mmCIF file of C-alpha atoms in Angstrom:
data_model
loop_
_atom_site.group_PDB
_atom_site.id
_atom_site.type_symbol
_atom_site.label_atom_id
_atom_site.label_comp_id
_atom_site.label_asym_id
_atom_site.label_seq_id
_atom_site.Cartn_x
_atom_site.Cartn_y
_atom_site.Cartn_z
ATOM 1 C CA UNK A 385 0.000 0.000 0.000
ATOM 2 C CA UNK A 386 1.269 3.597 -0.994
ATOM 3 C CA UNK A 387 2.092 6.086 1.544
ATOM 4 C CA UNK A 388 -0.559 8.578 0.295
ATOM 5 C CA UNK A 389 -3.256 6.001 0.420
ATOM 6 C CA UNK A 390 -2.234 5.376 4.305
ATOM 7 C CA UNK A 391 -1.655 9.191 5.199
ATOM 8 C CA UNK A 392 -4.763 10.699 3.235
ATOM 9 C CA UNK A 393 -6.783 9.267 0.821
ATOM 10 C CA UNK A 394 -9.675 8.382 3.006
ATOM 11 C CA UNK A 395 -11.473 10.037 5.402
ATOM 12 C CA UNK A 396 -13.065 7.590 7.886
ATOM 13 C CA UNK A 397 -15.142 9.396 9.810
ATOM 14 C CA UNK A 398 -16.752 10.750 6.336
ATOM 15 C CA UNK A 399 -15.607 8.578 3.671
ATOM 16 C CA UNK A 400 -15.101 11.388 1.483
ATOM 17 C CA UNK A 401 -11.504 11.751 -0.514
ATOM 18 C CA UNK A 402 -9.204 14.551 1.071
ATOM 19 C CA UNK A 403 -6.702 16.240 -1.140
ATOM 20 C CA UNK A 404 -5.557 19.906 -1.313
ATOM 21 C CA UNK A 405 -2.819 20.456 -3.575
ATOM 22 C CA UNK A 406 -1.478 24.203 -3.902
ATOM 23 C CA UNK A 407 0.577 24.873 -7.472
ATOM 24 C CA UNK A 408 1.482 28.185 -6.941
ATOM 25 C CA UNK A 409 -0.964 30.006 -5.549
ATOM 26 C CA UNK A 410 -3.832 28.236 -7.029
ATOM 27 C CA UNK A 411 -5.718 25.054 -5.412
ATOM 28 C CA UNK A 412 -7.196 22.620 -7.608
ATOM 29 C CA UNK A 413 -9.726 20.552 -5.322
ATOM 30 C CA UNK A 414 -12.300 18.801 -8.021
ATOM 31 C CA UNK A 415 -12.680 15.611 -7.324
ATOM 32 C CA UNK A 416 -11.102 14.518 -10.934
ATOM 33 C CA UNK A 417 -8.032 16.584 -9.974
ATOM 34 C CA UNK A 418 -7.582 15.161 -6.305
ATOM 35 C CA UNK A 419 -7.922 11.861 -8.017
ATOM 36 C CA UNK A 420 -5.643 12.286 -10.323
ATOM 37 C CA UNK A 421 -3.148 13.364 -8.043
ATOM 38 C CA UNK A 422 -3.503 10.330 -5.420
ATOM 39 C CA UNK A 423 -3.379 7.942 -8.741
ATOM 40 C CA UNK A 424 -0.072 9.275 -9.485
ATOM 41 C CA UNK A 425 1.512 9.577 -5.723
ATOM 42 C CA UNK A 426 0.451 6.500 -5.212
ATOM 43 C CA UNK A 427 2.125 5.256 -8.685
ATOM 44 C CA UNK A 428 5.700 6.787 -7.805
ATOM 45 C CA UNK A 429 5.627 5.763 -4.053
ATOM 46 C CA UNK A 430 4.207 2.337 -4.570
ATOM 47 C CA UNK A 431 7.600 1.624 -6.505
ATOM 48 C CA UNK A 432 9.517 3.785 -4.142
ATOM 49 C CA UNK A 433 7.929 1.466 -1.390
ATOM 50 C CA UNK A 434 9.249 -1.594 -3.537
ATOM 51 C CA UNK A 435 12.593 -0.308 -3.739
ATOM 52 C CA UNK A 436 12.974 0.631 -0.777
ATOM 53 C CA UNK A 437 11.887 -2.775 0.759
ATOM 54 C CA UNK A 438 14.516 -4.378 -1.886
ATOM 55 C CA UNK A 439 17.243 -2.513 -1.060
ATOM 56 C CA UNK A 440 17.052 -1.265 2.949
ATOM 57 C CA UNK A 441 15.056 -4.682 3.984
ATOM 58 C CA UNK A 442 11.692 -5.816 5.726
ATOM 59 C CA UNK A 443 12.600 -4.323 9.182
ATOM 60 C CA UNK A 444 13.676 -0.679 8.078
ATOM 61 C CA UNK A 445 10.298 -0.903 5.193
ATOM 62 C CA UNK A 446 8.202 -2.157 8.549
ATOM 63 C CA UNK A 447 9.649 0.593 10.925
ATOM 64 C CA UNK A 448 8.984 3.264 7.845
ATOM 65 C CA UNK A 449 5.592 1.825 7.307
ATOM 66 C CA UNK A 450 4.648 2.037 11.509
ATOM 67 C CA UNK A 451 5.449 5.472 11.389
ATOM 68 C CA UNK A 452 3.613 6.523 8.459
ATOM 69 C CA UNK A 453 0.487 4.533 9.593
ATOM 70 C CA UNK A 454 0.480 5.896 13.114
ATOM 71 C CA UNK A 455 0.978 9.366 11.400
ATOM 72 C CA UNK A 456 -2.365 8.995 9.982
ATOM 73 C CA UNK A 457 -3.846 7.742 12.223
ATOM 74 C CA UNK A 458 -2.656 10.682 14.149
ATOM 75 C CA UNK A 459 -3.434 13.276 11.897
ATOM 76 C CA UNK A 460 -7.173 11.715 11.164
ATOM 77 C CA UNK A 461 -8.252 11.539 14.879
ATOM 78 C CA UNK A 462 -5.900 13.662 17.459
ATOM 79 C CA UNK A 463 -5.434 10.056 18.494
ATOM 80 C CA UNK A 464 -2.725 10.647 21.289
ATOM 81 C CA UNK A 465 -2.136 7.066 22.154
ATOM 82 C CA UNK A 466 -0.892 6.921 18.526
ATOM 83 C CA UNK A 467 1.015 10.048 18.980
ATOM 84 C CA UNK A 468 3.140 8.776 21.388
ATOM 85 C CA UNK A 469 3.405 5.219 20.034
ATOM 86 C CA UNK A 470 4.820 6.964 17.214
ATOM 87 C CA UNK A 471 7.380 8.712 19.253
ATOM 88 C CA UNK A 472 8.189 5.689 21.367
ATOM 89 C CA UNK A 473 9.149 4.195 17.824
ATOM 90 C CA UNK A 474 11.076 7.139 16.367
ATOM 91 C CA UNK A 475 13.184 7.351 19.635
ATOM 92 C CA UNK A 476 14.165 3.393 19.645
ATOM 93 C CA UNK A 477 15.481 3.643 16.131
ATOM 94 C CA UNK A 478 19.404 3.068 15.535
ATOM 95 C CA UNK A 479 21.193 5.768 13.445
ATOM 96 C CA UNK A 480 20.616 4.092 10.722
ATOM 97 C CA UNK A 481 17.419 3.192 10.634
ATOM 98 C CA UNK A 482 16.529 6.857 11.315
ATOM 99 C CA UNK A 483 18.694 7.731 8.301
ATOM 100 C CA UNK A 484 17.197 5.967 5.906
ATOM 101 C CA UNK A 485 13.622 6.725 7.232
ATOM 102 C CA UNK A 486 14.361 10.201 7.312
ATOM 103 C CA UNK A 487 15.368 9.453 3.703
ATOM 104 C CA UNK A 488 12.095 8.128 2.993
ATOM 105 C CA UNK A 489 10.031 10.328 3.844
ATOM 106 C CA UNK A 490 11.977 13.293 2.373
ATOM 107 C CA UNK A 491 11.779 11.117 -0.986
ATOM 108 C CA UNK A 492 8.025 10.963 -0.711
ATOM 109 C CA UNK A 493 7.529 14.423 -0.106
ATOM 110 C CA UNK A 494 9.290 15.367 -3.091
ATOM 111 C CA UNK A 495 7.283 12.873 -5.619
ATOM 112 C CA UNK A 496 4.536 15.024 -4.339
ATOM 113 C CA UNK A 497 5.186 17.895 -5.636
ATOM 114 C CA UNK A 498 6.382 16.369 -8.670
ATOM 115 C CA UNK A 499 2.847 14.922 -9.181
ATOM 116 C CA UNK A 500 1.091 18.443 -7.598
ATOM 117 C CA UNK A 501 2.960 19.777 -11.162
ATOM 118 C CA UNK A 502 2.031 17.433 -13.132
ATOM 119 C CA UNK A 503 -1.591 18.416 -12.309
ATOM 120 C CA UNK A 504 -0.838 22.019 -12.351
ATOM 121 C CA UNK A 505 0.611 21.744 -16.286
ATOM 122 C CA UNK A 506 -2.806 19.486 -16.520
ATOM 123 C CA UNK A 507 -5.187 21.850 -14.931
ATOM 124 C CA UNK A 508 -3.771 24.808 -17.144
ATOM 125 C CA UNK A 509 -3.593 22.743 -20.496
ATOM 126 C CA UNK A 510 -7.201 21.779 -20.032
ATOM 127 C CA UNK A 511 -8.462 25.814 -20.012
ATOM 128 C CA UNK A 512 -9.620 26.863 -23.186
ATOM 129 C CA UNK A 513 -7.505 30.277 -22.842
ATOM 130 C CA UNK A 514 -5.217 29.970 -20.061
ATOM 131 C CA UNK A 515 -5.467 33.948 -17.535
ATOM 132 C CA UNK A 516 -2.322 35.089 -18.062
ATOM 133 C CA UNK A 517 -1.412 32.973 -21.194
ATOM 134 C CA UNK A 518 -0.173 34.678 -24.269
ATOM 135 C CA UNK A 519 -3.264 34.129 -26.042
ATOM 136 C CA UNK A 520 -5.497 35.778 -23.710
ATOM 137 C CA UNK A 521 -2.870 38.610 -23.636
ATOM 138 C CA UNK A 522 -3.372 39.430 -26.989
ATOM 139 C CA UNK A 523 -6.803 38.585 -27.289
ATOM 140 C CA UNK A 524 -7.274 41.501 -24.020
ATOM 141 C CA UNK A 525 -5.392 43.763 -25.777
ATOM 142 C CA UNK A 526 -7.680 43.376 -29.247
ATOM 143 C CA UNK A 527 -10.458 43.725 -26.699
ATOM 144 C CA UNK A 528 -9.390 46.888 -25.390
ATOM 145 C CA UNK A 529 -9.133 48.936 -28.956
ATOM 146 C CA UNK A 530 -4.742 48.804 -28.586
ATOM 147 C CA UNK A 531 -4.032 50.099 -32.204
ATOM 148 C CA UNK A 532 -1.231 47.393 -33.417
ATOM 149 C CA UNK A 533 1.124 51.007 -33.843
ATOM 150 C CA UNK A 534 1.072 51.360 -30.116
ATOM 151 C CA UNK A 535 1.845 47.711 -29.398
ATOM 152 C CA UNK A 536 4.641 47.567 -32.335
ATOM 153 C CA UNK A 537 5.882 50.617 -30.266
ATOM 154 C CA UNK A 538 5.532 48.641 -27.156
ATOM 155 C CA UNK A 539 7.576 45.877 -28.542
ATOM 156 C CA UNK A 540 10.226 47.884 -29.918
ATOM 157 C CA UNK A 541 11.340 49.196 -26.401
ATOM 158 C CA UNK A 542 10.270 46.301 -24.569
ATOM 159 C CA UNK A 543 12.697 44.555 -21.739
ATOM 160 C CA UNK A 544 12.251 41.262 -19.698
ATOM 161 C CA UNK A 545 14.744 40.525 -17.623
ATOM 162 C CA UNK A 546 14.328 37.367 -14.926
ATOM 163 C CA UNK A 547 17.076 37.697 -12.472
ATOM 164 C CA UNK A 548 18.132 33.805 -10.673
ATOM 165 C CA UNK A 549 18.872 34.285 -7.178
ATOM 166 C CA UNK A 550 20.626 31.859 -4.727
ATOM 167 C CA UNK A 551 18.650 30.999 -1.857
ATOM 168 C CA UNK A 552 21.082 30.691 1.214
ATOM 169 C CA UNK A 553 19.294 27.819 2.598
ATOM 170 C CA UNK A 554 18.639 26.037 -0.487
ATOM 171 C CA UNK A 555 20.904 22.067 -0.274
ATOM 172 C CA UNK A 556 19.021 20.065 -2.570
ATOM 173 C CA UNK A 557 22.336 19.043 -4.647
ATOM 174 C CA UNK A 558 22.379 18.941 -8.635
ATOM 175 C CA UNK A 559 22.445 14.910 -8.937
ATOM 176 C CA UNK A 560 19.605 15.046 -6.979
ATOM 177 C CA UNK A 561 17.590 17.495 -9.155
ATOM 178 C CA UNK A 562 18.692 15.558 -12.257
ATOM 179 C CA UNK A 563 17.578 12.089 -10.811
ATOM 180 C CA UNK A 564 13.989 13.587 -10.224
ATOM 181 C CA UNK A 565 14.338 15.374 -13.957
ATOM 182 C CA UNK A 566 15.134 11.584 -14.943
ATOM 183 C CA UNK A 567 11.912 10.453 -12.566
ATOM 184 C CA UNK A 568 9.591 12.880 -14.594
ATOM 185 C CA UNK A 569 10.697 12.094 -17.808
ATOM 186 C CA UNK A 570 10.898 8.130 -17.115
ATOM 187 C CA UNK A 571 6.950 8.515 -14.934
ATOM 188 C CA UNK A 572 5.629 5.884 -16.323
ATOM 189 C CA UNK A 573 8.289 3.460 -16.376
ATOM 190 C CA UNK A 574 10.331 5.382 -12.823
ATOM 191 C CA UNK A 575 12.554 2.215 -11.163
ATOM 192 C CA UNK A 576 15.586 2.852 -12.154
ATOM 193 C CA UNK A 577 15.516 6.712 -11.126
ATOM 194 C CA UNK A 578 13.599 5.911 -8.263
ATOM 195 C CA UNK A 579 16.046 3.447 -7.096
ATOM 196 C CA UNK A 580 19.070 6.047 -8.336
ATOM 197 C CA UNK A 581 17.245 8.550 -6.053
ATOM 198 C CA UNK A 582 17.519 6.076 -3.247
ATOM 199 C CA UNK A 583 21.120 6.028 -3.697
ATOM 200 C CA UNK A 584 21.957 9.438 -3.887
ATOM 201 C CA UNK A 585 23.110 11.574 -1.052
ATOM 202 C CA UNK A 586 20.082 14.450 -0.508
ATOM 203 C CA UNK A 587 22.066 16.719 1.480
ATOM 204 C CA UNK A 588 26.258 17.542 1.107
ATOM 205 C CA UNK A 589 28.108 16.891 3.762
ATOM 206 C CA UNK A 590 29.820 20.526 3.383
ATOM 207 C CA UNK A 591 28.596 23.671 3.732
ATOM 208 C CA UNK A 592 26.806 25.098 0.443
ATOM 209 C CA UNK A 593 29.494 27.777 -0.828
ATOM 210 C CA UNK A 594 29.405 29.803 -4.109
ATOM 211 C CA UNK A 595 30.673 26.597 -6.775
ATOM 212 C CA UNK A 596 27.621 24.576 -5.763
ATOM 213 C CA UNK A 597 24.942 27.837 -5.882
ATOM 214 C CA UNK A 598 26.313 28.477 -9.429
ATOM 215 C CA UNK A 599 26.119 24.787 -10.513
ATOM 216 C CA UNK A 600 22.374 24.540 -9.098
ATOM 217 C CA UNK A 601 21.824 27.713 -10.927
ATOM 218 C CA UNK A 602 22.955 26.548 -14.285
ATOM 219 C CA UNK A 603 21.140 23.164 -14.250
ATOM 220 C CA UNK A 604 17.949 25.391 -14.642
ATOM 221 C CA UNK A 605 19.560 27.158 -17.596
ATOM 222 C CA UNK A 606 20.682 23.722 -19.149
ATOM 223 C CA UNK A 607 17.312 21.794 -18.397
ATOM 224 C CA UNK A 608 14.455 24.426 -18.909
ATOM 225 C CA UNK A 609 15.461 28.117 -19.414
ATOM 226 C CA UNK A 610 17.788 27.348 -23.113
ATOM 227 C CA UNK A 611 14.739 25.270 -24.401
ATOM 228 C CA UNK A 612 11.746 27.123 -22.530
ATOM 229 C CA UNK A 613 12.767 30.633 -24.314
ATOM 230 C CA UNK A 614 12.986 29.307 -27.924
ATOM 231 C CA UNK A 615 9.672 27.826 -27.204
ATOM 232 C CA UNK A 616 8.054 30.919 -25.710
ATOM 233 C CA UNK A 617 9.421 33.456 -28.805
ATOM 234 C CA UNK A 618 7.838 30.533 -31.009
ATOM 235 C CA UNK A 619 4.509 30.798 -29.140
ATOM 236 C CA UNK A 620 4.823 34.718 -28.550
ATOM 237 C CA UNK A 621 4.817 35.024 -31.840
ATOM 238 C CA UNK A 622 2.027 32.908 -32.766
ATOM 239 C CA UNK A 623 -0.204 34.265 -30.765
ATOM 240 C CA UNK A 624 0.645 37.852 -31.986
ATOM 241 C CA UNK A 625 0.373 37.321 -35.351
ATOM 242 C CA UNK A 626 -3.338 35.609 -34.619
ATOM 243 C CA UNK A 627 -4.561 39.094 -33.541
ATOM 244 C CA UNK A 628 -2.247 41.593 -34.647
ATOM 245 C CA UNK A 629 -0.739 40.243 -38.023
ATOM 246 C CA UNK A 630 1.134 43.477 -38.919
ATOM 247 C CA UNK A 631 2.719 43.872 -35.811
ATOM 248 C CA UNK A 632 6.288 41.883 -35.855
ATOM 249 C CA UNK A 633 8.822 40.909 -33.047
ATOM 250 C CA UNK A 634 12.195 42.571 -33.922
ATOM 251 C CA UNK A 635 14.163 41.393 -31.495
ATOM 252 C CA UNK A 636 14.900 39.306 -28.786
ATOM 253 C CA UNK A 637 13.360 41.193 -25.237
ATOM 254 C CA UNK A 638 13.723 38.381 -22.653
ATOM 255 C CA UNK A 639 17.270 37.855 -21.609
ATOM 256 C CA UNK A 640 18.210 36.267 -18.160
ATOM 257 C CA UNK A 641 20.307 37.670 -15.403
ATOM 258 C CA UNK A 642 22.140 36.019 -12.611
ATOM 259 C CA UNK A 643 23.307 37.196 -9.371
ATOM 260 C CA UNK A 644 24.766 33.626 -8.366
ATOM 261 C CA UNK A 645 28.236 33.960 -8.023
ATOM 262 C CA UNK A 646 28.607 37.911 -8.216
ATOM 263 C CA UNK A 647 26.987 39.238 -6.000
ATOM 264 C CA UNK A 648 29.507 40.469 -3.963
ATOM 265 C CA UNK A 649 26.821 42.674 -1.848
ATOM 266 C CA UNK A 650 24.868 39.691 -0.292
ATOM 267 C CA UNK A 651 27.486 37.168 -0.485
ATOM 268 C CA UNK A 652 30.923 38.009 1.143
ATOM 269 C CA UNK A 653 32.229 34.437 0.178
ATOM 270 C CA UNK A 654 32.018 36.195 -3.631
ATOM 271 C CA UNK A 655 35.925 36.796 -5.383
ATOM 272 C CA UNK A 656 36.591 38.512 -8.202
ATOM 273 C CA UNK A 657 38.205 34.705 -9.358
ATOM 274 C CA UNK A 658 34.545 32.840 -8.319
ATOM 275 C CA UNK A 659 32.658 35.379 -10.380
ATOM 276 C CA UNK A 660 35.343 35.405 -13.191
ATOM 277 C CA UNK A 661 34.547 31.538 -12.845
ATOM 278 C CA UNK A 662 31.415 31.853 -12.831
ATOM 279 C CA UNK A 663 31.050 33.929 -15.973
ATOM 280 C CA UNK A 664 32.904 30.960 -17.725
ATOM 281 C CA UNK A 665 30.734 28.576 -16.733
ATOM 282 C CA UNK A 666 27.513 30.356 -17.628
ATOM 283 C CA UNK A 667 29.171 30.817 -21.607
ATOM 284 C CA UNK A 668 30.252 27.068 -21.225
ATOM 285 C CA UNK A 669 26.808 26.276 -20.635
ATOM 286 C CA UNK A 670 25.215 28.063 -23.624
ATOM 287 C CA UNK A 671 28.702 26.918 -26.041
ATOM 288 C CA UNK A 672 27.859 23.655 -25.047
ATOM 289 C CA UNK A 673 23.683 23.765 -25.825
ATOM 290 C CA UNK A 674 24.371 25.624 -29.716
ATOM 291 C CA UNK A 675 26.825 22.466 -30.167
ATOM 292 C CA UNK A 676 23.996 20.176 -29.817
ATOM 293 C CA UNK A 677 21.654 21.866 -31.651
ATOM 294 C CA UNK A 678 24.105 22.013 -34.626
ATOM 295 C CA UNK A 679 24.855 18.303 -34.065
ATOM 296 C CA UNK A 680 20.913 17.392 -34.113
ATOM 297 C CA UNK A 681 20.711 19.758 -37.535
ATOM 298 C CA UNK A 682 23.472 18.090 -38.693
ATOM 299 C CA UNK A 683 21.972 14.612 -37.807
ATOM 300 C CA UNK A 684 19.448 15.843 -40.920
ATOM 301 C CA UNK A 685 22.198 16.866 -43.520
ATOM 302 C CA UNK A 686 23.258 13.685 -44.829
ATOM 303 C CA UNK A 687 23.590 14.482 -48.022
ATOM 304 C CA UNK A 688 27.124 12.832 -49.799
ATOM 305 C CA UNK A 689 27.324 16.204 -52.524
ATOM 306 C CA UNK A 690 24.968 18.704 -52.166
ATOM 307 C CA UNK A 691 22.034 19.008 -55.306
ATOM 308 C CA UNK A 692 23.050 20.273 -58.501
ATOM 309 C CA UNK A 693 21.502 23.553 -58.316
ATOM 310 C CA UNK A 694 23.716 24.511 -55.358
ATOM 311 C CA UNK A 695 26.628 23.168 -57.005
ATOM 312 C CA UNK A 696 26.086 25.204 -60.294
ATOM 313 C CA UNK A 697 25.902 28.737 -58.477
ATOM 314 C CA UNK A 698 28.387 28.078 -55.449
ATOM 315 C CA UNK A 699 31.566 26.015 -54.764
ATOM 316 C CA UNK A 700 31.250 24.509 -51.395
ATOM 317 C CA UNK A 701 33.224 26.478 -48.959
ATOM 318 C CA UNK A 702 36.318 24.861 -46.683
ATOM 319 C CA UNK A 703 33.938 25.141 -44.121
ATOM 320 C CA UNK A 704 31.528 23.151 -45.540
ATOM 321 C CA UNK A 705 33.820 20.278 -46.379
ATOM 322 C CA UNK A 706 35.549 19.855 -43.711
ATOM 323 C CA UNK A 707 32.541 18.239 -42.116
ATOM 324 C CA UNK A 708 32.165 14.614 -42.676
ATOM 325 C CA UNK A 709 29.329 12.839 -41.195
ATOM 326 C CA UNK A 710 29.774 9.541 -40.140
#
């Protein structure tokens, strides 16, 4: 049985399913979402439970499961008798023991909020115009009489600039974010970046300093931010040309900022060498992201000679054939 279904997918004094799951500041509470969302927890934590009994063993899986059913139990009924059996428990654990249920439960919490986004992309993908989306943007505008002059005006001086931040408390290491990446792109099919996940350290046994902020910081550009943006100019201008079809995007307004690693004001750790470092990293990042986008193009180009009618206005340049595909 899945932790979810023990902690709080039944009511028993009522019967009735309880579920709140905040994405952002929005709740969704139909009964299809909170449904939804128990169906998955209980999909990623049922083979989180089987790995976990695999690889720790029946005593640590029985001590995890105690807990988490006297936690219900708990939480359902102000049951003290439970409340303190549940301590009693907790304080006879070994170090270990503790360890890896601490583990545990950490694990589960963040498969929740993996599935609470998974319904949030869900909830918003099922609204026929999104609040806030680019298509109701535009579609406001129309609305409101904008003459496409004003908003080509707009557009022409227009600046976006997100700014990433390091969050002094934040641990949650880099292999760990990429093993739930793996867990979301693998959901259907999660063991062997559940049980990865299992194996990986959540918290380093050092204290966080600059290095690690910037590498945390550059995962985001490397998994989301390089792809996200090309996706969002290709929508932006979608949607603008739908309602405003002589009104063109120029140029490129959103551009992203960091402070990690030079912001010598709010981090005294900060040297000119870290942020000189840093500044490396950040082009190594993007250097790295054009290369395979050029390899995937050039995955298409597998032409031996190029077709006549190049061929009869333009000699191939060195450039050109010095690449040979394999």
């Amino acid at each position: 049985m899945g932790y979810f279904q023990n902690l709080s997918a039944r009511d028993r004094g009522s019967g009735s399913t309880r579920c709140c799951c905040f994405a952002g500041k929005r709740a969704y509470n139909s009964a299809l979402t909170r449904d939804s969302i128990n169906q998955e927890i209980e999909h990623l934590t049922g083979h989180l439970d089987a790995i976990i009994r695999e690889q720790a063993g029946d005593l640590v899986f029985h001590r995890l499961d105690q807990i988490r059913r006297l936690s219900a139990t708990t939480r359902h009924h102000g049951d003290r008798v439970s409340l303190q059996a549940k301590r009693t428990l907790i304080n006879h654990l070994s170090v270990a023991e503790a360890y890896q249920i601490a583990h545990a439960f950490s694990l589960f919490f963040q498969l929740t909020n993996l599935c609470e986004e998974r319904a949030r992309v869900r909830h918003l993908q099922a609204e026929g115009v999104p609040a806030m989306s680019l298509r109701h943007l535009f579609q406001e505008l129309k609305e409101a009489g904008v003459h496409a002059e004003n908003l080509q005006h707009c557009l022409d001086e227009l600046e976006i600039q997100p700014v990433f931040t390091a969050h002094p408390t934040e641990a949650k290491r880099r292999a760990v974010l990429a093993q739930i990446w793996r867990v979301a792109e693998r959901f259907d099919d999660p063991d062997e970046a559940l049980e990865a996940l299992w194996h990986t350290e959540e918290v380093r046994e050092r204290r966080v300093g600059p290095f690690q902020e910037v590498e945390n910081a550059v995962f985001y550009f490397e998994r989301t931010i390089f792809d996200t943006a090309a996706n969002f100019y290709a929508a932006f201008d979608a949607e603008l040309a739908a309602q405003y079809p002589t009104v063109k995007r120029r140029r490129h307004f959103l551009t992203f900022a960091s402070w990690v690693g030079g912001d010598r004001d709010g981090n005294p750790f900060v040297t000119p060498e870290i942020s000189r470092t840093t500044a490396q990293w950040h082009a190594c990042a993007a250097r790295d992201f054009y290369e395979r986008q050029c390899a995937l193009l050039l995955q298409g180009i597998t032409h031996t000679s190029p077709p006549s009618r190049l061929t009869a206005r333009n000699e191939p340049s060195d450039a050109i054939t010095a690449f040979e595909l394999n």
